[in-house]
């Protein structure tokens, strides 16, 4: 019996060793799979980093080009305006000259959107009269305006808030151009501002049009950069609108009925202490 004991012990030890090495092999295979998975993840992440590096370099380049284009564009705009004025006696030529001004304005708007998109806007708050910003933006839509669209603006009560005038002008310009684009068969563009005194005071701005409206399946995507249903749209307009609202700590809502029109409602805090 005593002689048999070491053999049994050896057997047991061997079995334990075999089980342990089997388990180790399984663990090793699992680890190998995990290492493969992690290497793939790492390679994918490295590709994503490389892609975003290239995109950010392209963004910087686009911003630099936009700046370069802007200066000569300013001079062209001044000369085109002078030309338009001088051609007052020749309406046909004056109409052609006005196309230059409109084209320059469209380019300028595109450049402003691109520059804001590349830099994530920050609001520099000052006391701003919303009425004059809206009137300025309406003037800047010259070239998009049409005789078959009537424009109404109503300002109830206080019109001054703490905001960034330059950013707001770009916000309204984008909303107004979209509204005019949506009414190719004519209609009404309405702008209405009023102060709301809830828990916090904010200015409510409604921009509504009686245009073609937004298809239900598109509503969730209209604020996405580069989403556009237009042949020559960049899809940056509403992305900038949304970024400007966020930079002011405000909110934006949209209600649209295909075939009837669209209402954008924006809330902007009245003063810098409050965020909506
Ligand atoms: N008032 C509106 N009525 C109907 N559709 C609208 C209106 N505003 C925006 N949209 C829809 O939302 C899309 C995105 O608008 P956005 O302003 O971001 O880009 P865009 O107008 O197509 O191009 P961009 O403004 O860069 O020239 C538009 O293509 C259009 O389909
Ligand atoms: Mg637009």
XYZ file of N, CA and C and ligand atoms in Angstrom:
860
model
N 0.828 -1.206 0.000
C 0.000 0.000 0.000
C 0.861 1.255 0.000
N 1.845 1.135 0.875
C 2.778 2.254 0.967
C 3.508 2.534 -0.319
N 3.773 1.370 -1.094
C 4.508 1.541 -2.347
C 3.642 2.147 -3.424
N 2.263 1.838 -3.262
C 1.361 2.352 -4.299
C 1.126 3.857 -4.175
N 1.269 4.332 -2.988
C 0.903 5.731 -2.720
C 1.570 6.762 -3.632
N 2.917 6.620 -3.829
C 3.556 7.633 -4.683
C 3.010 7.632 -6.097
N 2.628 6.426 -6.626
C 2.108 6.361 -8.004
C 0.788 7.133 -8.081
N -0.113 6.826 -7.061
C -1.401 7.542 -7.067
C -1.188 9.039 -6.956
N -0.245 9.343 -6.034
C 0.043 10.778 -5.850
C 0.541 11.405 -7.147
N 1.429 10.634 -7.792
C 1.969 11.148 -9.068
C 0.864 11.334 -10.097
N -0.079 10.290 -10.107
C -1.214 10.374 -11.034
C -2.042 11.620 -10.785
N -2.367 11.790 -9.458
C -3.172 12.970 -9.090
C -2.463 14.247 -9.525
N -1.153 14.262 -9.175
C -0.381 15.468 -9.510
C -0.388 15.696 -11.012
N -0.263 14.571 -11.765
C -0.257 14.708 -13.214
C -1.594 15.263 -13.724
N -2.715 14.692 -13.139
C -4.048 15.180 -13.552
C -4.217 16.673 -13.265
N -3.770 17.036 -12.036
C -3.871 18.463 -11.664
C -3.063 19.306 -12.654
N -1.852 18.794 -12.938
C -0.990 19.541 -13.862
C -1.637 19.659 -15.248
N -2.272 18.498 -15.704
C -2.892 18.498 -17.041
C -4.057 19.505 -17.097
N -4.911 19.442 -15.990
C -6.049 20.388 -15.955
C -5.550 21.826 -16.004
N -4.509 22.044 -15.135
C -3.996 23.427 -15.049
C -3.459 23.889 -16.401
N -2.707 22.964 -17.093
C -2.121 23.428 -18.353
C -3.211 23.609 -19.417
N -4.331 22.751 -19.306
C -5.433 22.940 -20.259
C -6.059 24.327 -20.050
N -6.275 24.619 -18.726
C -6.866 25.930 -18.425
C -5.968 27.054 -18.933
N -4.648 26.853 -18.685
C -3.706 27.884 -19.141
C -3.771 28.077 -20.657
N -3.896 26.914 -21.368
C -3.988 27.003 -22.832
C -5.219 27.787 -23.245
N -6.369 27.477 -22.535
C -7.616 28.194 -22.868
C -7.448 29.697 -22.619
N -6.866 29.978 -21.413
C -6.648 31.406 -21.072
C -5.773 32.083 -22.117
N -4.735 31.319 -22.535
C -3.798 31.877 -23.512
C -4.518 32.202 -24.830
N -5.407 31.221 -25.255
C -6.159 31.446 -26.505
C -7.052 32.671 -26.370
N -7.719 32.788 -25.162
C -8.581 33.961 -24.940
C -7.777 35.245 -25.024
N -6.594 35.201 -24.338
C -5.742 36.394 -24.346
C -5.304 36.754 -25.759
N -4.980 35.677 -26.550
C -4.556 35.936 -27.927
C -5.660 36.643 -28.712
N -6.943 36.100 -28.529
C -8.079 36.740 -29.222
C -8.208 38.205 -28.815
N -8.089 38.433 -27.466
C -8.259 39.805 -26.950
C -7.178 40.733 -27.525
N -5.911 40.190 -27.577
C -4.812 40.998 -28.123
C -5.113 41.347 -29.580
N -5.652 40.342 -30.346
C -6.017 40.619 -31.748
C -7.046 41.740 -31.831
N -8.116 41.573 -30.951
C -9.182 42.593 -30.952
C -8.615 43.977 -30.662
N -7.760 44.035 -29.583
C -7.197 45.334 -29.181
C -6.315 45.922 -30.282
N -5.540 45.039 -30.973
C -4.683 45.574 -32.037
C -5.536 46.162 -33.151
N -6.681 45.438 -33.450
C -7.553 45.988 -34.503
C -8.129 47.336 -34.090
N -8.602 47.387 -32.784
C -9.167 48.650 -32.265
C -8.144 49.768 -32.373
N -6.891 49.432 -31.967
C -5.829 50.439 -31.983
C -5.581 50.947 -33.406
N -5.534 49.986 -34.362
C -5.294 50.382 -35.754
C -6.417 51.293 -36.234
N -7.694 50.922 -35.866
C -8.856 51.730 -36.276
C -8.752 53.133 -35.675
N -8.378 53.188 -34.342
C -8.265 54.495 -33.677
C -7.162 55.337 -34.316
N -6.032 54.679 -34.651
C -4.939 55.413 -35.293
C -5.385 55.999 -36.623
N -6.192 55.190 -37.371
C -6.697 55.705 -38.662
C -7.602 56.909 -38.417
N -8.481 56.810 -37.343
C -9.419 57.913 -37.047
C -8.638 59.169 -36.668
N -7.560 58.990 -35.844
C -6.743 60.149 -35.434
C -6.122 60.796 -36.670
N -5.610 59.944 -37.571
C -4.971 60.450 -38.782
C -5.984 61.235 -39.629
N -7.236 60.638 -39.727
C -8.288 61.302 -40.502
C -8.611 62.665 -39.905
N -8.790 62.698 -38.537
C -9.194 63.970 -37.934
C -8.057 64.981 -37.995
N -6.794 64.489 -37.960
C -5.652 65.404 -38.112
C -5.695 66.059 -39.501
N -5.980 65.200 -40.503
C -6.005 65.722 -41.870
C -7.170 66.704 -42.047
N -8.342 66.335 -41.426
C -9.504 67.220 -41.531
C -9.232 68.558 -40.874
N -8.569 68.522 -39.687
C -8.338 69.797 -39.000
C -7.324 70.640 -39.781
N -6.345 69.970 -40.432
C -5.397 70.727 -41.269
C -6.150 71.353 -42.446
N -7.108 70.577 -43.015
C -7.882 71.118 -44.132
C -8.748 72.292 -43.677
N -9.311 72.156 -42.437
C -10.130 73.236 -41.875
C -9.307 74.510 -41.755
N -8.064 74.354 -41.228
C -7.185 75.519 -41.076
C -6.881 76.145 -42.435
N -6.650 75.252 -43.430
C -6.328 75.759 -44.754
C -7.537 76.509 -45.338
N -8.747 75.921 -45.135
C -9.967 76.561 -45.655
C -10.146 77.935 -45.015
N -9.875 78.011 -43.683
C -10.026 79.294 -42.988
C -9.032 80.311 -43.546
N -7.789 79.853 -43.838
C -6.778 80.779 -44.375
C -7.194 81.271 -45.763
N -7.682 80.323 -46.584
C -8.121 80.710 -47.936
C -9.288 81.698 -47.842
N -10.222 81.407 -46.887
C -11.386 82.291 -46.724
C -10.929 83.716 -46.409
N -9.935 83.843 -45.493
C -9.395 85.174 -45.157
C -8.808 85.845 -46.391
N -8.035 85.052 -47.172
C -7.370 85.603 -48.365
C -8.394 86.104 -49.377
N -9.510 85.342 -49.512
C -10.521 85.723 -50.505
C -11.266 86.973 -50.054
N -11.412 87.085 -48.718
C -12.240 88.149 -48.174
C -11.756 89.561 -48.545
N -10.437 89.784 -48.486
C -9.930 91.130 -48.751
C -10.248 91.616 -50.157
N -9.848 90.860 -51.231
C -10.202 91.343 -52.568
C -11.710 91.427 -52.771
N -12.451 90.549 -52.060
C -13.911 90.565 -52.194
C -14.488 91.899 -51.703
N -13.870 92.423 -50.616
C -14.304 93.716 -50.071
C -14.152 94.812 -51.113
N -12.966 94.842 -51.793
C -12.745 95.871 -52.817
C -13.727 95.682 -53.972
N -13.935 94.418 -54.376
C -14.856 94.155 -55.481
C -16.261 94.657 -55.143
N -16.648 94.459 -53.889
C -17.986 94.872 -53.462
C -18.139 96.387 -53.582
N -17.090 97.128 -53.119
C -17.153 98.601 -53.190
C -17.283 99.051 -54.648
N -16.420 98.471 -55.547
C -16.457 98.886 -56.958
C -17.776 98.503 -57.623
N -18.322 97.332 -57.273
C -19.590 96.906 -57.881
C -20.719 97.853 -57.468
N -20.681 98.319 -56.192
C -21.718 99.247 -55.721
C -21.604 100.579 -56.464
N -20.335 101.067 -56.650
C -20.132 102.329 -57.381
C -20.636 102.167 -58.820
N -20.292 101.035 -59.429
C -20.698 100.772 -60.809
C -22.219 100.793 -60.930
N -22.873 100.108 -59.973
C -24.343 100.060 -59.987
C -24.927 101.466 -59.951
N -24.341 102.316 -59.065
C -24.844 103.684 -58.920
C -24.631 104.473 -60.203
N -23.455 104.277 -60.840
C -23.135 105.061 -62.036
C -23.971 104.654 -63.241
N -24.536 103.440 -63.176
C -25.310 102.954 -64.316
C -26.801 103.257 -64.167
N -27.094 104.243 -63.337
C -28.497 104.546 -63.041
C -29.291 104.896 -64.315
N -28.591 105.450 -65.311
C -29.290 105.849 -66.542
C -29.519 104.663 -67.482
N -28.892 103.530 -67.171
C -29.020 102.364 -68.050
C -29.484 101.144 -67.226
N -30.814 101.023 -67.007
C -31.336 100.001 -66.090
C -30.892 98.577 -66.433
N -30.768 98.263 -67.743
C -30.396 96.900 -68.126
C -28.973 96.567 -67.627
N -28.047 97.518 -67.864
C -26.666 97.303 -67.402
C -26.613 97.333 -65.868
N -27.458 98.194 -65.278
C -27.468 98.287 -63.813
C -27.912 96.946 -63.199
N -28.882 96.289 -63.869
C -29.361 94.986 -63.385
C -28.218 93.956 -63.430
N -27.438 94.036 -64.539
C -26.301 93.097 -64.659
C -25.276 93.361 -63.555
N -25.036 94.678 -63.306
C -24.058 95.024 -62.257
C -24.556 94.550 -60.890
N -25.889 94.575 -60.704
C -26.421 94.155 -59.386
C -26.194 92.658 -59.158
N -26.079 91.884 -60.270
C -25.775 90.458 -60.114
C -24.393 90.268 -59.478
N -23.453 91.187 -59.838
C -22.100 91.088 -59.252
C -22.205 91.280 -57.733
N -22.963 92.328 -57.323
C -23.106 92.613 -55.891
C -23.726 91.412 -55.173
N -24.793 90.837 -55.788
C -25.462 89.691 -55.155
C -24.504 88.509 -55.028
N -23.754 88.245 -56.110
C -22.803 87.132 -56.081
C -21.774 87.333 -54.987
N -21.289 88.569 -54.850
C -20.286 88.870 -53.812
C -20.880 88.636 -52.422
N -22.152 89.070 -52.251
C -22.797 88.886 -50.934
C -22.937 87.406 -50.595
N -23.336 86.611 -51.612
C -23.475 85.165 -51.372
C -22.139 84.547 -50.974
N -21.075 84.955 -51.706
C -19.737 84.444 -51.392
C -19.321 84.852 -49.978
N -19.625 86.123 -49.650
C -19.244 86.646 -48.347
C -19.953 85.871 -47.231
N -21.250 85.544 -47.478
C -22.005 84.780 -46.488
C -21.425 83.383 -46.320
N -21.063 82.783 -47.457
C -20.460 81.445 -47.417
C -19.148 81.472 -46.627
N -18.327 82.512 -46.885
C -17.038 82.628 -46.177
C -17.258 82.817 -44.677
N -18.261 83.666 -44.308
C -18.538 83.887 -42.880
C -18.939 82.578 -42.219
N -19.830 81.804 -42.897
C -20.250 80.518 -42.331
C -19.058 79.582 -42.171
N -18.185 79.550 -43.203
C -17.031 78.652 -43.147
C -16.101 79.031 -42.006
N -15.855 80.336 -41.862
C -14.934 80.796 -40.813
C -15.501 80.501 -39.429
N -16.823 80.733 -39.261
C -17.435 80.446 -37.957
C -17.411 78.954 -37.675
N -17.669 78.154 -38.726
C -17.688 76.702 -38.548
C -16.302 76.188 -38.153
N -15.269 76.788 -38.762
C -13.901 76.333 -38.484
C -13.442 76.723 -37.080
N -14.068 77.783 -36.510
C -13.509 78.290 -35.256
C -14.390 78.069 -34.021
N -15.563 77.432 -34.133
C -16.536 77.322 -33.029
C -16.727 78.691 -32.378
N -17.821 79.387 -32.727
C -17.962 80.781 -32.291
C -18.072 80.959 -30.784
N -17.453 82.054 -30.321
C -17.591 82.445 -28.919
C -18.307 83.781 -28.892
N -19.315 83.917 -28.017
C -20.099 85.156 -28.023
C -19.398 86.229 -27.187
N -19.144 87.399 -27.815
C -18.625 88.545 -27.049
C -19.823 89.437 -26.762
N -20.312 89.360 -25.515
C -21.589 90.000 -25.202
C -21.440 91.503 -24.971
N -22.326 92.238 -25.657
C -22.424 93.687 -25.453
C -23.906 94.010 -25.543
N -24.271 95.212 -25.131
C -25.669 95.596 -25.259
C -26.017 95.744 -26.752
N -27.004 94.950 -27.199
C -27.319 94.917 -28.629
C -28.804 95.170 -28.842
N -29.107 96.026 -29.819
C -30.502 96.248 -30.159
C -30.907 95.265 -31.268
N -31.727 94.287 -30.881
C -32.110 93.220 -31.818
C -32.809 93.790 -33.044
N -33.567 94.857 -32.823
C -34.290 95.457 -33.944
C -33.324 95.900 -35.041
N -32.243 96.586 -34.631
C -31.333 97.065 -35.678
C -30.542 95.913 -36.295
N -30.268 94.851 -35.508
C -29.574 93.686 -36.092
C -30.468 93.043 -37.157
N -31.762 92.897 -36.846
C -32.684 92.264 -37.808
C -32.821 93.144 -39.044
N -32.919 94.455 -38.819
C -33.060 95.353 -39.978
C -31.807 95.317 -40.859
N -30.640 95.248 -40.204
C -29.365 95.103 -40.934
C -29.369 93.833 -41.775
N -29.773 92.725 -41.135
C -29.753 91.425 -41.829
C -30.725 91.444 -42.996
N -31.889 92.092 -42.796
C -32.859 92.179 -43.903
C -32.250 92.940 -45.075
N -31.490 94.009 -44.748
C -30.832 94.784 -45.809
C -29.825 93.898 -46.546
N -29.113 93.052 -45.764
C -28.079 92.201 -46.371
C -28.653 91.094 -47.257
N -29.956 90.800 -47.104
C -30.544 89.759 -47.969
C -30.891 90.340 -49.338
N -30.526 91.604 -49.552
C -30.787 92.223 -50.858
C -30.177 91.358 -51.958
N -30.948 91.059 -52.956
C -30.458 90.145 -53.982
C -31.224 88.839 -53.878
N -31.623 88.506 -52.615
C -32.472 87.324 -52.435
C -33.936 87.767 -52.410
N -34.147 89.089 -52.137
C -35.513 89.546 -51.931
C -36.328 89.463 -53.227
N -37.621 89.240 -53.054
C -38.455 89.148 -54.249
C -39.746 89.899 -54.005
N -40.308 90.411 -55.108
C -41.512 91.231 -54.956
C -42.700 90.380 -54.516
N -42.619 89.049 -54.727
C -43.756 88.206 -54.348
C -43.695 87.739 -52.886
N -42.732 88.247 -52.132
C -42.646 87.888 -50.706
C -42.840 89.154 -49.880
N -43.835 89.115 -48.967
C -43.969 90.291 -48.115
C -43.290 90.013 -46.771
N -42.543 90.998 -46.315
C -41.767 90.843 -45.080
C -42.392 91.692 -43.988
N -42.693 91.069 -42.837
C -43.253 91.833 -41.722
C -42.380 91.616 -40.487
N -42.076 92.700 -39.804
C -41.292 92.572 -38.567
C -42.019 93.303 -37.448
N -42.151 92.629 -36.294
C -42.872 93.223 -35.170
C -42.002 93.089 -33.922
N -41.782 94.205 -33.242
C -40.897 94.175 -32.066
C -41.716 94.601 -30.848
N -41.999 93.662 -29.940
C -42.838 94.001 -28.778
C -41.964 94.327 -27.572
N -42.140 95.504 -27.034
C -41.434 95.898 -25.803
C -39.933 96.045 -25.993
N -39.204 95.674 -24.913
C -37.743 95.847 -24.890
C -37.072 95.118 -26.068
N -36.126 95.792 -26.710
C -35.437 95.136 -27.833
C -33.927 95.008 -27.583
N -33.496 95.434 -26.398
C -32.055 95.375 -26.127
C -31.709 94.206 -25.211
N -30.724 93.406 -25.637
C -30.245 92.315 -24.779
C -28.709 92.285 -24.830
N -28.118 91.471 -23.958
C -26.667 91.288 -24.009
C -26.385 90.174 -25.016
N -25.715 90.508 -26.115
C -25.489 89.497 -27.154
C -24.304 89.902 -28.018
N -23.968 89.028 -28.966
C -22.884 89.314 -29.903
C -23.487 89.710 -31.240
N -23.363 90.985 -31.571
C -24.019 91.547 -32.755
C -23.597 90.845 -34.058
N -22.279 90.585 -34.176
C -21.762 89.987 -35.418
C -22.322 88.576 -35.601
N -22.335 87.812 -34.486
C -22.856 86.438 -34.573
C -24.349 86.448 -34.873
N -25.083 87.369 -34.223
C -26.538 87.397 -34.438
C -26.886 87.794 -35.870
N -26.090 88.688 -36.443
C -26.357 89.098 -37.830
C -26.232 87.864 -38.749
N -25.213 87.059 -38.484
C -25.006 85.848 -39.290
C -26.147 84.852 -39.064
N -26.613 84.769 -37.817
C -27.749 83.882 -37.491
C -28.990 84.291 -38.296
N -29.334 85.590 -38.229
C -30.544 86.050 -38.936
C -30.383 85.917 -40.450
N -29.201 86.240 -40.929
C -28.965 86.154 -42.374
C -29.256 84.731 -42.864
N -28.747 83.742 -42.138
C -28.958 82.342 -42.534
C -30.438 81.968 -42.464
N -31.128 82.410 -41.399
C -32.554 82.073 -41.272
C -33.379 82.755 -42.360
N -33.044 84.033 -42.640
C -33.826 84.790 -43.630
C -33.620 84.225 -45.035
N -32.373 83.910 -45.375
C -32.108 83.364 -46.719
C -32.828 82.020 -46.889
N -32.792 81.184 -45.844
C -33.503 79.895 -45.917
C -34.994 80.112 -46.147
N -35.571 81.080 -45.388
C -37.010 81.335 -45.504
C -37.337 81.808 -46.925
N -36.503 82.718 -47.451
C -36.765 83.229 -48.811
C -36.600 82.110 -49.841
N -35.575 81.270 -49.643
C -35.355 80.136 -50.563
C -36.577 79.205 -50.578
N -37.224 79.079 -49.393
C -38.343 78.121 -49.275
C -39.629 78.653 -49.906
N -39.636 79.958 -50.269
C -40.881 80.545 -50.807
C -40.713 80.914 -52.271
N -40.288 79.958 -53.088
C -40.065 80.328 -54.498
C -41.359 80.682 -55.220
N -42.513 80.372 -54.576
C -43.766 80.801 -55.219
C -44.403 81.957 -54.461
N -43.601 82.692 -53.714
C -44.122 83.843 -52.980
C -44.637 83.438 -51.611
N -44.947 84.445 -50.778
C -45.461 84.147 -49.439
C -45.167 85.275 -48.475
N -45.191 84.919 -47.183
C -44.961 85.942 -46.153
C -43.845 85.499 -45.211
N -42.958 86.427 -44.945
C -41.879 86.187 -43.976
C -42.171 87.076 -42.771
N -42.330 86.432 -41.621
C -42.670 87.163 -40.415
C -41.571 87.078 -39.371
N -41.225 88.216 -38.768
C -40.257 88.220 -37.666
C -40.938 88.859 -36.457
N -40.832 88.208 -35.307
C -41.499 88.761 -34.135
C -40.604 88.593 -32.908
N -40.383 89.658 -32.173
C -39.582 89.511 -30.946
C -40.409 89.979 -29.750
N -40.209 89.332 -28.603
C -40.840 89.787 -27.356
C -40.004 89.288 -26.195
N -40.106 89.981 -25.067
C -39.378 89.528 -23.876
C -40.272 88.563 -23.113
N -39.699 87.479 -22.614
C -40.463 86.535 -21.801
C -39.847 86.570 -20.410
N -40.702 86.776 -19.396
C -40.169 86.815 -18.027
C -40.671 85.592 -17.271
N -40.020 84.441 -17.507
C -40.335 83.224 -16.731
C -39.416 83.233 -15.523
N -38.886 82.051 -15.182
C -37.910 82.010 -14.092
C -36.740 82.919 -14.454
N -36.420 82.963 -15.754
C -35.352 83.817 -16.255
C -35.903 84.658 -17.395
N -35.336 85.857 -17.549
C -35.808 86.710 -18.643
C -35.061 86.361 -19.915
N -35.816 86.147 -20.975
C -35.146 85.938 -22.256
C -35.937 86.553 -23.390
N -35.228 86.797 -24.484
C -35.912 87.344 -25.651
C -36.315 86.187 -26.557
N -37.617 86.190 -26.896
C -38.094 85.150 -27.814
C -38.192 85.759 -29.211
N -37.574 85.063 -30.169
C -37.586 85.556 -31.549
C -38.199 84.476 -32.433
N -39.261 84.852 -33.130
C -39.884 83.877 -34.044
C -39.644 84.312 -35.481
N -39.120 83.398 -36.272
C -38.936 83.665 -37.704
C -39.800 82.651 -38.435
N -40.871 83.134 -39.089
C -41.754 82.168 -39.755
C -41.938 82.510 -41.218
N -42.109 81.443 -42.002
C -42.359 81.653 -43.428
C -43.517 80.765 -43.864
N -44.107 81.126 -44.999
C -45.212 80.321 -45.529
C -44.710 79.523 -46.737
N -43.498 79.032 -46.614
C -42.854 78.320 -47.728
C -43.200 76.845 -47.793
N -42.315 76.094 -48.443
C -42.642 74.689 -48.722
C -42.546 73.778 -47.499
N -41.957 74.250 -46.422
C -41.853 73.429 -45.209
C -40.744 72.388 -45.315
N -40.563 71.649 -44.219
C -39.469 70.664 -44.167
C -40.073 69.264 -44.061
N -39.619 68.343 -44.914
C -40.111 66.961 -44.846
C -39.823 66.374 -43.479
N -40.799 65.555 -43.007
C -40.675 64.988 -41.660
C -39.339 64.248 -41.457
N -38.912 63.514 -42.486
C -37.691 62.703 -42.312
C -36.422 63.565 -42.320
N -36.559 64.858 -42.659
C -35.383 65.731 -42.689
C -35.236 66.577 -41.424
N -36.367 66.742 -40.674
C -36.361 67.710 -39.560
C -35.213 67.463 -38.574
N -34.952 66.183 -38.260
C -33.901 65.894 -37.276
C -32.500 66.181 -37.800
N -32.378 66.396 -39.110
C -31.018 66.532 -39.670
C -30.670 67.961 -40.088
N -31.677 68.875 -40.030
C -31.413 70.204 -40.613
C -30.289 70.979 -39.920
N -30.035 70.667 -38.625
C -28.960 71.393 -37.931
C -27.594 70.711 -38.106
N -27.582 69.538 -38.747
C -26.311 68.830 -38.966
C -25.470 69.592 -39.989
N -24.161 69.757 -39.711
C -23.317 70.413 -40.713
C -23.359 69.625 -42.012
N -23.420 70.337 -43.110
C -23.380 69.778 -44.477
C -24.667 69.062 -44.894
N -25.740 69.135 -44.057
C -27.011 68.579 -44.543
C -27.719 69.650 -45.368
N -28.009 69.321 -46.606
C -28.689 70.283 -47.474
C -29.557 69.549 -48.484
N -30.720 70.132 -48.792
C -31.553 69.546 -49.847
C -31.482 70.417 -51.104
N -30.578 71.438 -51.035
C -30.495 72.365 -52.169
C -29.349 71.969 -53.105
N -29.551 72.237 -54.402
C -28.515 71.880 -55.377
C -27.182 72.540 -55.045
N -27.266 73.824 -54.631
C -26.015 74.548 -54.385
C -25.849 74.946 -52.928
N -26.521 74.208 -52.030
C -26.401 74.524 -50.597
C -25.169 73.853 -49.999
N -24.547 74.528 -49.007
C -23.419 73.883 -48.340
C -23.903 73.138 -47.093
N -25.095 73.506 -46.607
C -25.607 72.862 -45.394
C -24.938 73.379 -44.136
N -24.320 74.572 -44.241
C -23.664 75.136 -43.048
C -24.563 76.141 -42.322
N -25.584 76.678 -43.039
C -26.404 77.765 -42.486
C -26.971 77.472 -41.108
N -27.747 76.378 -41.001
C -28.405 76.107 -39.718
C -27.426 75.558 -38.668
N -26.327 74.947 -39.133
C -25.301 74.497 -38.168
C -24.732 75.731 -37.461
N -24.547 76.819 -38.233
C -24.037 78.065 -37.641
C -25.105 78.677 -36.725
N -26.369 78.670 -37.186
C -27.467 79.204 -36.361
C -27.447 78.500 -35.003
N -27.366 77.180 -35.036
C -27.397 76.408 -33.797
C -26.162 76.715 -32.935
N -24.982 76.845 -33.567
C -23.753 77.140 -32.807
C -23.849 78.529 -32.159
N -24.443 79.496 -32.877
C -24.563 80.861 -32.332
C -25.520 80.867 -31.133
N -26.634 80.117 -31.265
C -27.595 80.036 -30.154
C -26.902 79.415 -28.931
N -26.152 78.336 -29.157
C -25.444 77.672 -28.049
C -24.432 78.624 -27.415
N -23.702 79.384 -28.259
C -22.696 80.311 -27.729
C -23.339 81.370 -26.833
N -24.641 81.656 -27.034
C -25.347 82.631 -26.201
C -26.056 81.965 -25.014
N -25.953 80.626 -24.931
C -26.653 79.921 -23.849
C -28.152 79.923 -24.064
N -28.596 79.938 -25.308
C -30.028 79.998 -25.613
C -30.589 78.677 -26.102
N -31.773 78.746 -26.710
C -32.370 77.527 -27.271
C -32.971 77.826 -28.647
N -33.186 76.766 -29.410
C -33.845 76.925 -30.712
C -34.805 75.757 -30.931
N -35.979 76.071 -31.460
C -37.000 75.057 -31.767
C -37.472 75.263 -33.182
N -37.908 74.178 -33.812
C -38.468 74.352 -35.147
C -39.756 73.553 -35.266
N -40.762 74.196 -35.866
C -42.020 73.516 -36.169
C -42.270 73.747 -37.643
N -42.515 72.664 -38.393
C -42.694 72.855 -39.830
C -43.772 71.932 -40.356
N -44.568 72.453 -41.286
C -45.579 71.618 -41.933
C -45.331 71.658 -43.428
N -45.004 70.498 -44.026
C -44.761 70.495 -45.461
C -45.937 71.119 -46.221
N -45.607 72.026 -47.103
C -46.634 72.688 -47.913
C -47.235 73.910 -47.247
N -46.983 74.096 -45.924
C -47.598 75.241 -45.229
C -46.578 76.261 -44.736
N -45.454 75.779 -44.254
C -44.438 76.731 -43.794
C -43.673 76.250 -42.587
N -42.790 77.114 -42.104
C -41.853 76.748 -41.040
C -41.743 77.885 -40.030
N -41.684 77.519 -38.759
C -41.465 78.533 -37.712
C -40.234 78.130 -36.897
N -39.247 79.012 -36.870
C -38.100 78.824 -35.978
C -38.318 79.716 -34.755
N -38.217 79.153 -33.548
C -38.327 79.956 -32.325
C -36.989 79.902 -31.607
N -36.472 81.092 -31.330
C -35.162 81.175 -30.671
C -35.320 81.902 -29.339
N -34.657 81.417 -28.319
C -34.653 82.115 -27.038
C -33.229 82.544 -26.725
N -33.048 83.834 -26.442
C -31.708 84.323 -26.083
C -31.781 84.974 -24.705
N -30.912 84.578 -23.764
C -30.954 85.174 -22.426
C -30.807 86.688 -22.511
N -31.560 87.385 -21.643
C -31.541 88.845 -21.719
C -30.229 89.425 -21.200
N -29.636 88.727 -20.222
C -28.391 89.273 -19.670
C -27.393 88.151 -19.448
N -26.145 88.521 -19.147
C -25.091 87.503 -19.131
C -25.191 86.553 -17.935
N -25.939 86.951 -16.882
C -26.003 86.079 -15.688
C -26.761 84.794 -15.955
N -27.678 84.864 -16.924
C -28.575 83.733 -17.103
C -28.248 82.912 -18.308
N -28.450 81.598 -18.180
C -28.374 80.685 -19.311
C -29.717 79.983 -19.322
N -30.298 79.820 -20.518
C -31.626 79.181 -20.571
C -31.460 77.663 -20.495
N -37.290 77.864 -43.700
C -37.087 76.659 -44.253
N -38.052 76.065 -45.001
C -37.861 74.862 -45.568
N -36.715 74.129 -45.436
C -35.730 74.656 -44.711
C -35.841 75.948 -44.097
N -34.703 76.200 -43.425
C -33.902 75.133 -43.639
N -34.497 74.206 -44.418
C -33.956 72.897 -44.823
O -32.813 72.632 -44.038
C -31.678 72.372 -44.878
C -30.415 72.856 -44.196
O -30.420 74.277 -44.111
P -29.031 75.052 -44.046
O -29.311 76.489 -43.971
O -28.195 74.435 -42.965
O -28.306 74.665 -45.409
P -28.659 75.171 -46.884
O -29.596 76.322 -46.842
O -29.096 73.981 -47.668
O -27.237 75.617 -47.415
P -26.446 76.974 -46.995
O -27.252 77.648 -45.919
O -25.129 76.492 -46.472
O -26.363 77.740 -48.243
C -32.006 73.084 -46.197
O -31.313 72.516 -47.288
C -33.520 72.867 -46.292
O -33.819 71.581 -46.779
Mg -29.194 77.977 -45.579
